[in-house]
Short mmCIF file of C-alpha atoms in Angstrom, two decimals:
data_model
loop_
_atom_site.label_atom_id
_atom_site.label_comp_id
_atom_site.label_asym_id
_atom_site.label_seq_id
_atom_site.Cartn_x
_atom_site.Cartn_y
_atom_site.Cartn_z
CA MET J 1 130.36 83.99 130.60
CA ILE J 2 129.99 83.70 126.83
CA ASP J 3 126.81 85.07 125.29
CA GLN J 4 125.40 84.40 121.82
CA ILE J 5 124.34 87.64 120.17
CA SER J 6 122.85 88.13 116.71
CA PHE J 7 123.42 90.93 114.24
CA GLN J 8 120.83 93.69 114.33
CA THR J 9 119.73 95.03 110.93
CA ALA J 10 119.06 98.74 110.63
CA ALA J 11 116.09 99.74 108.48
CA ARG J 12 118.47 101.79 106.36
CA THR J 13 119.98 98.53 105.07
CA VAL J 14 117.09 98.30 102.62
CA ASP J 15 117.74 101.88 101.52
CA HIS J 16 121.43 101.12 100.99
CA LEU J 17 120.78 97.91 99.05
CA GLY J 18 118.05 99.40 96.89
CA ARG J 19 118.20 103.09 96.13
CA GLU J 20 121.90 103.60 96.81
CA GLN J 21 123.13 100.54 94.89
CA ILE J 22 121.19 101.35 91.70
CA ALA J 23 122.76 103.97 89.47
CA ASP J 24 119.60 105.69 88.23
CA ALA J 25 115.94 105.25 87.31
CA PRO J 26 116.61 103.56 83.91
CA THR J 27 118.80 100.97 85.64
CA ALA J 28 116.07 100.44 88.24
CA VAL J 29 113.50 99.81 85.50
CA SER J 30 115.91 97.37 83.85
CA GLU J 31 116.24 95.42 87.12
CA LEU J 32 112.47 95.25 87.51
CA TRP J 33 112.07 94.08 83.92
CA LYS J 34 114.55 91.30 84.68
CA ASN J 35 112.28 90.21 87.52
CA ALA J 36 109.36 90.14 85.09
CA PHE J 37 111.42 88.02 82.69
CA ASP J 38 112.22 85.61 85.54
CA ALA J 39 108.47 85.43 86.26
CA TYR J 40 107.94 84.21 82.68
CA ALA J 41 106.17 87.34 81.52
CA THR J 42 105.79 87.75 77.76
CA ASP J 43 104.81 91.43 77.98
CA VAL J 44 106.12 94.18 80.23
CA GLU J 45 105.48 97.92 80.09
CA LEU J 46 106.56 101.12 81.74
CA ASN J 47 103.84 103.76 81.53
CA VAL J 48 104.53 107.28 82.82
CA TYR J 49 101.46 109.44 83.45
CA ASP J 50 101.27 113.22 83.70
CA GLY J 51 99.31 115.12 86.32
CA SER J 52 99.92 117.31 89.34
CA ASP J 53 101.69 114.28 90.85
CA PRO J 54 103.08 112.13 87.98
CA VAL J 55 102.81 108.37 88.40
CA ALA J 56 104.65 105.45 86.78
CA ALA J 57 103.21 101.98 86.29
CA LEU J 58 105.38 98.92 85.63
CA LEU J 59 103.07 96.19 84.39
CA ASP J 60 103.68 92.57 83.40
CA ASN J 61 101.81 89.34 82.70
CA GLY J 62 104.20 87.01 84.53
CA HIS J 63 103.06 84.23 86.82
CA GLY J 64 102.46 86.73 89.62
CA MET J 65 102.44 86.22 93.38
CA ASN J 66 99.99 85.29 96.07
CA ARG J 67 100.15 86.46 99.68
CA GLU J 68 102.51 83.67 100.72
CA ASP J 69 104.88 84.46 97.83
CA PHE J 70 104.86 88.15 98.73
CA VAL J 71 105.67 87.50 102.38
CA SER J 72 108.22 84.71 101.92
CA ARG J 73 109.92 85.93 98.74
CA TRP J 74 109.28 89.59 97.88
CA LEU J 75 109.80 90.75 101.47
CA VAL J 76 112.91 88.60 101.94
CA VAL J 77 116.04 90.45 100.84
CA GLY J 78 118.64 88.41 98.98
CA THR J 79 116.47 85.74 97.36
CA GLN J 80 116.54 84.67 93.72
CA SER J 81 120.29 84.45 93.33
CA LYS J 82 121.77 82.79 90.27
CA ILE J 83 123.05 80.01 92.50
CA THR J 84 119.44 79.00 93.18
CA ALA J 85 118.06 76.50 90.69
CA ASP J 86 114.97 77.58 88.76
CA THR J 87 112.11 75.64 90.32
CA THR J 88 109.36 77.43 88.41
CA SER J 89 106.61 74.92 87.66
CA ALA J 90 105.45 74.15 84.12
CA ASP J 91 102.13 75.87 84.86
CA ASP J 92 103.90 79.06 85.94
CA ARG J 93 106.05 79.00 82.80
CA ASN J 94 102.87 79.49 80.78
CA GLY J 95 104.00 77.18 78.00
CA LEU J 96 107.45 78.77 77.72
CA ARG J 97 110.68 76.80 77.88
CA PRO J 98 112.92 77.38 80.96
CA ARG J 99 114.63 80.74 80.96
CA PRO J 100 118.10 81.64 82.25
CA ARG J 101 117.57 83.68 85.39
CA GLN J 102 118.39 87.38 85.07
CA GLY J 103 117.90 88.67 88.62
CA GLN J 104 121.20 88.09 90.39
CA LYS J 105 121.33 89.62 93.84
CA GLY J 106 117.75 89.52 95.08
CA ILE J 107 117.53 93.31 95.38
CA GLY J 108 115.84 94.11 92.08
CA ARG J 109 112.51 94.67 93.83
CA LEU J 110 114.19 97.34 95.97
CA SER J 111 114.91 99.26 92.77
CA CYS J 112 111.41 100.70 93.09
CA ALA J 113 112.83 103.13 95.64
CA ASN J 114 114.86 104.72 92.86
CA LEU J 115 111.70 105.58 90.94
CA GLY J 116 109.74 107.25 93.72
CA PRO J 117 109.00 106.88 97.45
CA LEU J 118 105.46 105.49 97.18
CA LEU J 119 104.75 102.01 95.85
CA LEU J 120 101.43 100.25 95.39
CA PHE J 121 102.21 96.57 94.81
CA VAL J 122 99.49 94.44 93.20
CA SER J 123 99.91 90.86 91.99
CA LYS J 124 97.83 87.85 91.03
CA ARG J 125 98.56 84.19 90.40
CA ARG J 126 96.29 82.09 88.23
CA ASN J 127 93.14 80.92 90.09
CA GLN J 128 94.21 82.66 93.30
CA LYS J 129 93.34 85.82 95.18
CA ILE J 130 94.99 89.14 94.44
CA VAL J 131 97.59 90.39 96.89
CA ALA J 132 98.14 94.13 97.41
CA ALA J 133 100.52 96.10 99.61
CA LEU J 134 101.49 99.73 100.14
CA VAL J 135 105.11 100.78 100.74
CA ASP J 136 106.71 104.12 101.52
CA TRP J 137 110.45 103.68 100.99
CA ARG J 138 111.21 106.74 103.13
CA LEU J 139 110.42 104.63 106.18
CA PHE J 140 113.68 102.82 105.51
CA GLU J 141 115.70 106.06 105.60
CA ASN J 142 115.23 106.51 109.34
CA PRO J 143 118.56 105.66 111.03
CA PHE J 144 116.85 105.18 114.39
CA LEU J 145 114.69 102.22 113.29
CA THR J 146 115.57 98.57 112.87
CA LEU J 147 114.25 96.55 109.97
CA GLY J 148 111.90 94.69 112.30
CA ASP J 149 110.27 97.96 113.35
CA ILE J 150 108.73 98.51 109.90
CA ARG J 151 105.44 96.77 109.21
CA LEU J 152 103.87 96.91 105.76
CA PRO J 153 100.09 96.55 105.28
CA VAL J 154 99.16 93.60 103.04
CA THR J 155 95.69 92.58 101.92
CA GLU J 156 94.03 89.93 99.77
CA LEU J 157 91.29 90.77 97.28
CA ASP J 158 88.75 88.73 95.35
CA SER J 159 88.48 91.40 92.65
CA LEU J 160 90.66 94.25 91.42
CA HIS J 161 87.68 96.55 91.81
CA GLU J 162 88.12 96.20 95.59
CA LEU J 163 91.62 97.71 95.38
CA LEU J 164 91.09 101.46 95.08
CA PRO J 165 88.45 101.66 97.86
CA GLN J 166 90.96 99.99 100.20
CA LEU J 167 93.77 102.48 99.57
CA PRO J 168 92.79 104.86 102.43
CA GLU J 169 92.89 101.99 104.93
CA LEU J 170 96.23 100.75 103.57
CA ALA J 171 97.59 104.29 103.97
CA ARG J 172 96.21 104.56 107.50
CA GLN J 173 97.87 101.31 108.54
CA LEU J 174 101.16 102.23 106.87
CA LEU J 175 101.17 105.49 108.84
CA ARG J 176 101.33 103.44 112.06
CA ASN J 177 105.04 103.11 111.28
CA VAL J 178 105.33 106.81 112.08
CA ASP J 179 102.60 107.54 114.61
CA GLY J 180 102.39 104.17 116.37
CA ASP J 181 99.43 101.85 116.98
CA GLY J 182 97.75 100.09 119.89
CA ASP J 183 100.98 98.40 120.99
CA GLU J 184 102.40 100.70 123.67
CA ASN J 185 106.01 99.52 123.47
CA TYR J 186 106.05 99.60 119.67
CA SER J 187 104.39 103.02 119.54
CA LYS J 188 106.82 104.46 122.03
CA ARG J 189 109.77 103.15 120.03
CA VAL J 190 108.70 104.39 116.58
CA ILE J 191 107.47 107.78 117.79
CA ALA J 192 110.83 108.35 119.50
CA ALA J 193 112.65 107.27 116.32
CA TRP J 194 110.77 109.76 114.14
CA SER J 195 111.12 112.50 116.71
CA SER J 196 114.90 111.96 116.62
CA PHE J 197 114.94 111.87 112.82
CA ASP J 198 112.93 115.09 112.58
CA ALA J 199 115.25 116.71 115.14
CA LEU J 200 118.20 115.70 112.97
CA HIS J 201 116.50 117.37 110.00
CA THR J 202 115.93 120.55 112.05
CA ALA J 203 119.63 120.64 112.92
CA GLU J 204 120.56 120.18 109.24
CA VAL J 205 118.28 123.06 108.27
CA ARG J 206 119.91 125.22 110.89
CA ASP J 207 123.45 124.56 109.63
CA GLY J 208 122.48 124.69 105.95
CA SER J 209 123.17 121.02 105.11
CA ALA J 210 119.57 119.78 104.77
CA VAL J 211 118.68 117.92 101.58
CA ARG J 212 114.96 117.70 102.43
CA GLU J 213 112.59 120.64 102.29
CA THR J 214 110.14 119.04 104.72
CA ALA J 215 110.71 117.12 107.94
CA PRO J 216 110.70 113.36 107.18
CA ALA J 217 107.66 112.38 109.25
CA GLU J 218 105.64 115.35 107.99
CA ALA J 219 106.41 114.48 104.35
CA ILE J 220 105.22 110.90 104.84
CA ARG J 221 102.01 111.99 106.58
CA ARG J 222 101.28 114.53 103.82
CA ASP J 223 101.79 112.09 100.94
CA LEU J 224 99.87 109.21 102.51
CA ALA J 225 96.93 111.57 103.03
CA ARG J 226 96.76 112.27 99.27
CA LEU J 227 97.76 109.10 97.44
CA PRO J 228 97.91 109.82 93.69
CA PHE J 229 96.86 106.35 92.46
CA ASN J 230 93.66 105.85 90.49
CA GLU J 231 92.07 103.61 87.84
CA ARG J 232 93.97 105.37 85.05
CA HIS J 233 97.23 103.90 86.30
CA LEU J 234 95.91 100.33 86.11
CA ALA J 235 94.03 100.62 82.83
CA GLN J 236 96.86 99.18 80.68
CA TRP J 237 97.50 96.16 82.91
CA GLN J 238 96.40 92.95 81.20
CA VAL J 239 95.02 91.58 84.47
CA TRP J 240 92.85 94.70 84.83
CA THR J 241 91.56 94.45 81.25
CA GLY J 242 90.95 90.71 81.50
CA GLU J 243 93.55 89.80 78.85
CA ALA J 244 95.62 87.86 81.41
CA GLU J 245 94.80 85.83 84.52
CA HIS J 246 98.10 86.58 86.22
CA GLY J 247 100.74 89.27 86.50
CA THR J 248 102.20 92.04 88.67
CA ALA J 249 101.68 95.79 88.73
CA LEU J 250 104.06 98.19 90.47
CA ILE J 251 102.46 101.64 90.69
CA VAL J 252 104.91 104.33 91.79
CA GLY J 253 104.12 107.81 93.12
CA GLY J 254 106.28 110.83 93.90
CA LEU J 255 108.39 110.20 90.81
CA THR J 256 112.05 111.12 90.73
CA HIS J 257 113.20 113.66 88.17
CA ASP J 258 114.53 110.93 85.84
CA LEU J 259 110.99 109.66 85.22
CA ALA J 260 108.85 112.76 85.79
CA VAL J 261 110.79 114.60 83.08
CA HIS J 262 109.20 112.37 80.43
CA VAL J 263 105.78 113.96 80.91
CA GLN J 264 106.85 117.55 81.46
CA HIS J 265 105.18 120.00 79.10
CA GLN J 266 107.78 122.74 79.19
CA ILE J 267 111.00 122.81 77.18
CA LEU J 268 113.56 120.53 78.79
CA SER J 269 116.86 121.71 80.21
CA PRO J 270 120.05 119.87 79.15
CA ILE J 271 119.79 117.86 82.39
CA GLY J 272 116.22 116.87 81.59
CA GLN J 273 117.08 115.89 78.04
CA ASP J 274 119.99 113.81 79.30
CA ALA J 275 117.60 111.95 81.63
CA LYS J 276 115.30 111.14 78.70
CA ASP J 277 118.20 109.98 76.56
CA ARG J 278 119.57 107.71 79.31
CA LEU J 279 116.24 105.91 79.64
CA ILE J 280 116.20 105.07 75.94
CA GLN J 281 119.88 104.13 75.87
CA THR J 282 119.56 101.83 78.89
CA LEU J 283 116.36 100.05 77.91
CA SER J 284 116.78 99.82 74.14
CA SER J 285 117.50 96.28 72.94
CA PHE J 286 116.62 94.91 76.37
CA VAL J 287 116.27 91.46 74.82
CA ASP J 288 118.48 89.83 72.17
CA PRO J 289 118.55 92.36 69.31
CA PHE J 290 119.90 89.77 66.88
CA TYR J 291 116.79 87.62 66.77
CA ASP J 292 114.99 88.06 63.49
CA PRO J 293 112.43 85.42 62.47
CA SER J 294 113.11 86.18 58.80
CA SER J 295 116.87 85.67 59.04
CA HIS J 296 119.09 82.95 60.54
CA GLU J 297 121.78 83.92 63.01
CA LEU J 298 123.96 81.51 64.95
CA ASN J 299 123.22 82.67 68.49
CA ALA J 300 119.78 84.21 68.12
CA VAL J 301 116.88 82.83 70.17
CA ASP J 302 113.34 84.18 70.31
CA PRO J 303 112.97 85.38 73.93
CA HIS J 304 109.16 85.58 73.76
CA PHE J 305 109.45 88.81 75.70
CA HIS J 306 108.02 92.10 74.48
CA TYR J 307 108.55 95.44 76.19
CA ALA J 308 107.46 99.04 75.77
CA VAL J 309 107.83 102.46 77.38
CA ARG J 310 104.96 104.89 76.94
CA THR J 311 104.19 108.36 78.20
CA TRP J 312 100.65 109.56 78.81
CA ARG J 313 99.46 113.15 78.61
CA GLY J 314 95.79 113.01 79.35
CA ASP J 315 94.32 110.24 77.20
CA ARG J 316 97.04 110.48 74.57
CA SER J 317 100.01 108.13 74.68
CA GLU J 318 103.38 108.18 72.95
CA LEU J 319 105.55 105.09 72.45
CA LEU J 320 109.12 105.99 73.41
CA LEU J 321 110.65 102.60 72.79
CA GLY J 322 109.69 98.98 72.41
CA THR J 323 110.61 95.63 70.98
CA ASP J 324 109.53 96.69 67.48
CA LYS J 325 111.67 99.84 67.59
CA GLN J 326 114.89 98.29 68.84
CA PHE J 327 118.20 97.86 67.06
CA SER J 328 118.17 94.51 65.23
CA LEU J 329 120.15 92.15 63.04
CA ARG J 330 118.82 93.89 59.95
CA ASP J 331 120.72 97.01 60.98
CA ILE J 332 124.11 95.27 60.86
CA GLU J 333 123.63 93.01 57.82
CA PRO J 334 124.97 95.69 55.41
CA LEU J 335 128.05 96.47 57.52
CA GLU J 336 131.44 95.72 55.98
CA HIS J 337 132.98 94.28 59.15
CA ARG J 338 131.41 91.60 61.39
CA ILE J 339 132.50 88.88 63.76
CA GLU J 340 130.10 86.00 64.42
CA GLY J 341 130.52 82.86 66.51
CA ARG J 342 130.19 81.20 69.89
CA LEU J 343 132.05 81.38 73.19
CA GLY J 344 132.64 77.82 74.35
CA PRO J 345 132.79 76.45 77.91
CA ASP J 346 136.58 76.46 77.62
CA GLY J 347 136.53 80.24 77.20
CA VAL J 348 137.56 80.08 73.54
CA PHE J 349 135.65 82.09 70.93
CA ARG J 350 135.23 80.25 67.63
CA GLY J 351 133.57 81.75 64.60
CA ARG J 352 134.12 83.67 61.41
CA VAL J 353 135.03 87.19 60.35
CA LYS J 354 133.67 89.46 57.67
CA ALA J 355 136.15 92.08 56.49
CA PHE J 356 135.59 94.74 53.84
CA GLY J 357 132.30 93.13 52.87
CA GLU J 358 133.62 89.59 52.39
CA TRP J 359 133.51 86.60 54.74
CA GLN J 360 137.00 85.19 55.32
CA GLU J 361 137.64 81.53 54.56
CA ALA J 362 139.83 80.99 57.60
CA ARG J 363 137.99 80.24 60.84
CA CYS J 364 138.50 82.69 63.68
CA GLU J 365 139.63 81.45 67.10
CA ILE J 366 140.27 83.75 70.05
CA ARG J 367 141.64 82.25 73.27
CA PRO J 368 141.47 83.88 76.71
CA PRO J 369 144.67 85.25 78.30
CA ALA J 370 146.95 82.48 79.58
CA ASP J 371 146.93 83.87 83.12
CA LEU J 372 143.13 84.21 83.36
CA ARG J 373 141.65 82.32 86.32
CA ILE J 374 137.89 81.79 86.70
CA GLY J 375 136.44 82.13 90.20
CA GLY J 376 134.94 79.09 91.91
CA ARG J 377 131.65 80.67 93.03
CA ALA J 378 128.56 79.73 91.06
CA ASP J 379 127.44 83.37 90.94
CA ALA J 380 130.90 84.85 90.22
#
């Protein structure tokens, strides 16, 4: 007899695709900014707040999501590939011309796991209700759960002022993924899975190989009982202030070292300083640095996309980087050597060369290697 059997997806697949496929926190932020660009945002920010439990807020004024979008797109791994045509409506483009899609593999949203385990997702589309959800990425680390075992609490709100009072209930419902709920079969399955995972941690502690200080289930219960999110972390969001009717806020708790180091008060170690430097190096010149409205350049296009990274210590903020502080065309105008041109569809670069301060009369043409073969996939 021949049976038809489907693949089963372990919950850890999300962990592998998100946290383990992203190099570090700056790369994760870059991936999330790409998603904001694809949502036709014109402003995006990363704000890192100090406190006993530092929090990061990634805020944009893109077209946002409603509940249906969140369920059918955000929670579906592998969407938004380059091979998918951009079907964003004119209304959602907010007056902007179509943009080339930046998100490639549909896992950018999973990058949040590289910033910290707790995520408060809040989003709003124009003239629609607000959607909010709470995620603890550590749920996806349990090797004894399947992806279908994890259920995330999602709610709709008429006003943002309803959000913070609902956090305890969102946390309570998220905790059902560890302690079970009214469904006997489901409860039995998840309780056994966390018991096995905790037992694995106990064995690792015993043989000295543990990487966690606290048993997995206990850590989740502890952190959901004391969520660090408050009004301060939403105060810079344009939807919260009324400056925008739409956008998305990703509020992250339990920050990794790469982000928490930016609001530390003590003198940084070389490792901490390296983490700060990598954030600036990765996110600087996120958009085309050669666009300058006061100067013509062959390939430059105004992206209508402004970004900033700020740190907050109490009520005082510091701008670490932003569109106005990035490397630009003005910085290379005085250089003695430049090459400027276009790469055509035939793979040939055509342009001009500046050498020792003078533009050369002869046109520059650079052809690809004769044995180069381009792949046939649209997303290659």
